[in-house]
Amino acid sequence: MDELRPGTEDRPTPAGLLGDIVVCPQVAAEQAVTAGHSTMEEILLLTAHGILHLLGFDHAEPDEEREMFGLQRDILIGFAMSERGR
């Protein structure tokens, strides 16, 4: 996953814009095989992970990792539950 930096002083990020999340389906498919789940599950995981980063979460420290990955798990469970309700 690559991370792009926010705007600069000369070119600030517009108000309300958190950033972009770009997912490459081919890379997601490769990662899914390694992780042992479907490509769609990997795309959902990458999307949830990216959203959390845009909201300011990180996982550089163990306590940050526990918090962020816990939230990521909750988001993915929410996706699964809403999918079952269809």
PDB file of N, CA and C in Angstrom, residues 39-86:
ATOM      1  N   THR A  39     -10.856 -12.311  -3.375  1.00  0.00           N
ATOM      2  CA  THR A  39     -10.403 -10.996  -3.834  1.00  0.00           C
ATOM      3  C   THR A  39     -11.317  -9.901  -3.303  1.00  0.00           C
ATOM      4  N   MET A  40     -12.632 -10.140  -3.298  1.00  0.00           N
ATOM      5  CA  MET A  40     -13.561  -9.129  -2.787  1.00  0.00           C
ATOM      6  C   MET A  40     -13.308  -8.857  -1.309  1.00  0.00           C
ATOM      7  N   GLU A  41     -13.045  -9.896  -0.537  1.00  0.00           N
ATOM      8  CA  GLU A  41     -12.734  -9.689   0.884  1.00  0.00           C
ATOM      9  C   GLU A  41     -11.467  -8.853   1.045  1.00  0.00           C
ATOM     10  N   GLU A  42     -10.479  -9.087   0.202  1.00  0.00           N
ATOM     11  CA  GLU A  42      -9.237  -8.304   0.268  1.00  0.00           C
ATOM     12  C   GLU A  42      -9.493  -6.853  -0.122  1.00  0.00           C
ATOM     13  N   ILE A  43     -10.313  -6.628  -1.139  1.00  0.00           N
ATOM     14  CA  ILE A  43     -10.644  -5.259  -1.546  1.00  0.00           C
ATOM     15  C   ILE A  43     -11.375  -4.535  -0.419  1.00  0.00           C
ATOM     16  N   LEU A  44     -12.302  -5.207   0.248  1.00  0.00           N
ATOM     17  CA  LEU A  44     -12.995  -4.599   1.388  1.00  0.00           C
ATOM     18  C   LEU A  44     -12.018  -4.289   2.515  1.00  0.00           C
ATOM     19  N   LEU A  45     -11.100  -5.212   2.789  1.00  0.00           N
ATOM     20  CA  LEU A  45     -10.099  -4.988   3.833  1.00  0.00           C
ATOM     21  C   LEU A  45      -9.232  -3.776   3.494  1.00  0.00           C
ATOM     22  N   LEU A  46      -8.736  -3.712   2.264  1.00  0.00           N
ATOM     23  CA  LEU A  46      -7.884  -2.589   1.852  1.00  0.00           C
ATOM     24  C   LEU A  46      -8.642  -1.265   1.913  1.00  0.00           C
ATOM     25  N   THR A  47      -9.910  -1.293   1.547  1.00  0.00           N
ATOM     26  CA  THR A  47     -10.728  -0.077   1.598  1.00  0.00           C
ATOM     27  C   THR A  47     -10.926   0.380   3.032  1.00  0.00           C
ATOM     28  N   ALA A  48     -11.293  -0.539   3.915  1.00  0.00           N
ATOM     29  CA  ALA A  48     -11.469  -0.191   5.332  1.00  0.00           C
ATOM     30  C   ALA A  48     -10.164   0.334   5.917  1.00  0.00           C
ATOM     31  N   HIS A  49      -9.063  -0.331   5.601  1.00  0.00           N
ATOM     32  CA  HIS A  49      -7.744   0.075   6.093  1.00  0.00           C
ATOM     33  C   HIS A  49      -7.400   1.487   5.607  1.00  0.00           C
ATOM     34  N   GLY A  50      -7.654   1.739   4.334  1.00  0.00           N
ATOM     35  CA  GLY A  50      -7.379   3.059   3.766  1.00  0.00           C
ATOM     36  C   GLY A  50      -8.227   4.153   4.387  1.00  0.00           C
ATOM     37  N   ILE A  51      -9.501   3.871   4.615  1.00  0.00           N
ATOM     38  CA  ILE A  51     -10.388   4.856   5.249  1.00  0.00           C
ATOM     39  C   ILE A  51      -9.874   5.208   6.635  1.00  0.00           C
ATOM     40  N   LEU A  52      -9.463   4.202   7.392  1.00  0.00           N
ATOM     41  CA  LEU A  52      -8.947   4.470   8.737  1.00  0.00           C
ATOM     42  C   LEU A  52      -7.693   5.338   8.682  1.00  0.00           C
ATOM     43  N   HIS A  53      -6.809   5.083   7.722  1.00  0.00           N
ATOM     44  CA  HIS A  53      -5.633   5.949   7.567  1.00  0.00           C
ATOM     45  C   HIS A  53      -6.054   7.380   7.231  1.00  0.00           C
ATOM     46  N   LEU A  54      -7.023   7.544   6.339  1.00  0.00           N
ATOM     47  CA  LEU A  54      -7.494   8.886   5.988  1.00  0.00           C
ATOM     48  C   LEU A  54      -8.078   9.609   7.193  1.00  0.00           C
ATOM     49  N   LEU A  55      -8.643   8.857   8.114  1.00  0.00           N
ATOM     50  CA  LEU A  55      -9.216   9.448   9.327  1.00  0.00           C
ATOM     51  C   LEU A  55      -8.163   9.707  10.404  1.00  0.00           C
ATOM     52  N   GLY A  56      -6.906   9.361  10.104  1.00  0.00           N
ATOM     53  CA  GLY A  56      -5.816   9.679  11.020  1.00  0.00           C
ATOM     54  C   GLY A  56      -5.299   8.530  11.856  1.00  0.00           C
ATOM     55  N   PHE A  57      -5.833   7.337  11.662  1.00  0.00           N
ATOM     56  CA  PHE A  57      -5.352   6.182  12.425  1.00  0.00           C
ATOM     57  C   PHE A  57      -4.054   5.662  11.822  1.00  0.00           C
ATOM     58  N   ASP A  58      -3.238   5.048  12.672  1.00  0.00           N
ATOM     59  CA  ASP A  58      -1.967   4.484  12.237  1.00  0.00           C
ATOM     60  C   ASP A  58      -1.736   3.194  13.003  1.00  0.00           C
ATOM     61  N   HIS A  59      -0.710   2.450  12.610  1.00  0.00           N
ATOM     62  CA  HIS A  59      -0.400   1.203  13.307  1.00  0.00           C
ATOM     63  C   HIS A  59       1.098   1.036  13.494  1.00  0.00           C
ATOM     64  N   ALA A  60       1.786   2.165  13.708  1.00  0.00           N
ATOM     65  CA  ALA A  60       3.231   2.130  13.912  1.00  0.00           C
ATOM     66  C   ALA A  60       3.600   1.591  15.294  1.00  0.00           C
ATOM     67  N   GLU A  61       2.764   1.833  16.270  1.00  0.00           N
ATOM     68  CA  GLU A  61       3.007   1.386  17.648  1.00  0.00           C
ATOM     69  C   GLU A  61       2.007   0.286  18.001  1.00  0.00           C
ATOM     70  N   PRO A  62       2.381  -0.623  18.905  1.00  0.00           N
ATOM     71  CA  PRO A  62       1.478  -1.731  19.254  1.00  0.00           C
ATOM     72  C   PRO A  62       0.082  -1.297  19.701  1.00  0.00           C
ATOM     73  N   ASP A  63      -0.015  -0.250  20.510  1.00  0.00           N
ATOM     74  CA  ASP A  63      -1.343   0.196  20.963  1.00  0.00           C
ATOM     75  C   ASP A  63      -2.148   0.782  19.810  1.00  0.00           C
ATOM     76  N   GLU A  64      -1.472   1.487  18.894  1.00  0.00           N
ATOM     77  CA  GLU A  64      -2.147   2.020  17.706  1.00  0.00           C
ATOM     78  C   GLU A  64      -2.634   0.872  16.818  1.00  0.00           C
ATOM     79  N   GLU A  65      -1.786  -0.132  16.690  1.00  0.00           N
ATOM     80  CA  GLU A  65      -2.137  -1.284  15.854  1.00  0.00           C
ATOM     81  C   GLU A  65      -3.371  -1.999  16.402  1.00  0.00           C
ATOM     82  N   ARG A  66      -3.411  -2.217  17.713  1.00  0.00           N
ATOM     83  CA  ARG A  66      -4.580  -2.871  18.324  1.00  0.00           C
ATOM     84  C   ARG A  66      -5.850  -2.071  18.052  1.00  0.00           C
ATOM     85  N   GLU A  67      -5.757  -0.746  18.239  1.00  0.00           N
ATOM     86  CA  GLU A  67      -6.939   0.095  18.028  1.00  0.00           C
ATOM     87  C   GLU A  67      -7.378   0.077  16.566  1.00  0.00           C
ATOM     88  N   MET A  68      -6.420   0.317  15.658  1.00  0.00           N
ATOM     89  CA  MET A  68      -6.769   0.419  14.244  1.00  0.00           C
ATOM     90  C   MET A  68      -7.278  -0.915  13.699  1.00  0.00           C
ATOM     91  N   PHE A  69      -6.592  -2.005  14.019  1.00  0.00           N
ATOM     92  CA  PHE A  69      -7.006  -3.295  13.488  1.00  0.00           C
ATOM     93  C   PHE A  69      -8.311  -3.759  14.122  1.00  0.00           C
ATOM     94  N   GLY A  70      -8.576  -3.349  15.361  1.00  0.00           N
ATOM     95  CA  GLY A  70      -9.869  -3.635  15.983  1.00  0.00           C
ATOM     96  C   GLY A  70     -10.995  -2.924  15.255  1.00  0.00           C
ATOM     97  N   LEU A  71     -10.772  -1.651  14.935  1.00  0.00           N
ATOM     98  CA  LEU A  71     -11.770  -0.890  14.176  1.00  0.00           C
ATOM     99  C   LEU A  71     -11.951  -1.486  12.781  1.00  0.00           C
ATOM    100  N   GLN A  72     -10.841  -1.868  12.165  1.00  0.00           N
ATOM    101  CA  GLN A  72     -10.897  -2.481  10.835  1.00  0.00           C
ATOM    102  C   GLN A  72     -11.737  -3.758  10.884  1.00  0.00           C
ATOM    103  N   ARG A  73     -11.519  -4.586  11.902  1.00  0.00           N
ATOM    104  CA  ARG A  73     -12.301  -5.812  12.070  1.00  0.00           C
ATOM    105  C   ARG A  73     -13.789  -5.486  12.223  1.00  0.00           C
ATOM    106  N   ASP A  74     -14.097  -4.467  13.044  1.00  0.00           N
ATOM    107  CA  ASP A  74     -15.496  -4.074  13.248  1.00  0.00           C
ATOM    108  C   ASP A  74     -16.149  -3.620  11.943  1.00  0.00           C
ATOM    109  N   ILE A  75     -15.410  -2.868  11.144  1.00  0.00           N
ATOM    110  CA  ILE A  75     -15.928  -2.406   9.846  1.00  0.00           C
ATOM    111  C   ILE A  75     -16.213  -3.606   8.943  1.00  0.00           C
ATOM    112  N   LEU A  76     -15.263  -4.544   8.885  1.00  0.00           N
ATOM    113  CA  LEU A  76     -15.441  -5.716   8.023  1.00  0.00           C
ATOM    114  C   LEU A  76     -16.599  -6.591   8.493  1.00  0.00           C
ATOM    115  N   ILE A  77     -16.780  -6.714   9.800  1.00  0.00           N
ATOM    116  CA  ILE A  77     -17.933  -7.449  10.332  1.00  0.00           C
ATOM    117  C   ILE A  77     -19.224  -6.739   9.921  1.00  0.00           C
ATOM    118  N   GLY A  78     -19.218  -5.411   9.979  1.00  0.00           N
ATOM    119  CA  GLY A  78     -20.379  -4.634   9.543  1.00  0.00           C
ATOM    120  C   GLY A  78     -20.694  -4.850   8.074  1.00  0.00           C
ATOM    121  N   PHE A  79     -19.648  -4.898   7.229  1.00  0.00           N
ATOM    122  CA  PHE A  79     -19.852  -5.189   5.807  1.00  0.00           C
ATOM    123  C   PHE A  79     -20.504  -6.561   5.646  1.00  0.00           C
ATOM    124  N   ALA A  80     -19.994  -7.551   6.363  1.00  0.00           N
ATOM    125  CA  ALA A  80     -20.506  -8.922   6.245  1.00  0.00           C
ATOM    126  C   ALA A  80     -21.958  -9.001   6.705  1.00  0.00           C
ATOM    127  N   MET A  81     -22.275  -8.320   7.793  1.00  0.00           N
ATOM    128  CA  MET A  81     -23.646  -8.350   8.306  1.00  0.00           C
ATOM    129  C   MET A  81     -24.610  -7.684   7.336  1.00  0.00           C
ATOM    130  N   SER A  82     -24.202  -6.557   6.745  1.00  0.00           N
ATOM    131  CA  SER A  82     -25.096  -5.875   5.806  1.00  0.00           C
ATOM    132  C   SER A  82     -25.276  -6.705   4.543  1.00  0.00           C
ATOM    133  N   GLU A  83     -24.252  -7.445   4.159  1.00  0.00           N
ATOM    134  CA  GLU A  83     -24.337  -8.307   2.982  1.00  0.00           C
ATOM    135  C   GLU A  83     -25.294  -9.472   3.241  1.00  0.00           C
ATOM    136  N   ARG A  84     -25.288 -10.014   4.456  1.00  0.00           N
ATOM    137  CA  ARG A  84     -26.196 -11.110   4.811  1.00  0.00           C
ATOM    138  C   ARG A  84     -27.642 -10.648   4.840  1.00  0.00           C
ATOM    139  N   GLY A  85     -27.856  -9.381   5.153  1.00  0.00           N
ATOM    140  CA  GLY A  85     -29.205  -8.841   5.255  1.00  0.00           C
ATOM    141  C   GLY A  85     -29.867  -8.579   3.923  1.00  0.00           C
ATOM    142  N   ARG A  86     -29.152  -8.756   2.845  1.00  0.00           N
ATOM    143  CA  ARG A  86     -29.707  -8.489   1.506  1.00  0.00           C
ATOM    144  C   ARG A  86     -30.637  -9.561   1.056  1.00  0.00           C
TER     145      ARG A  86
END
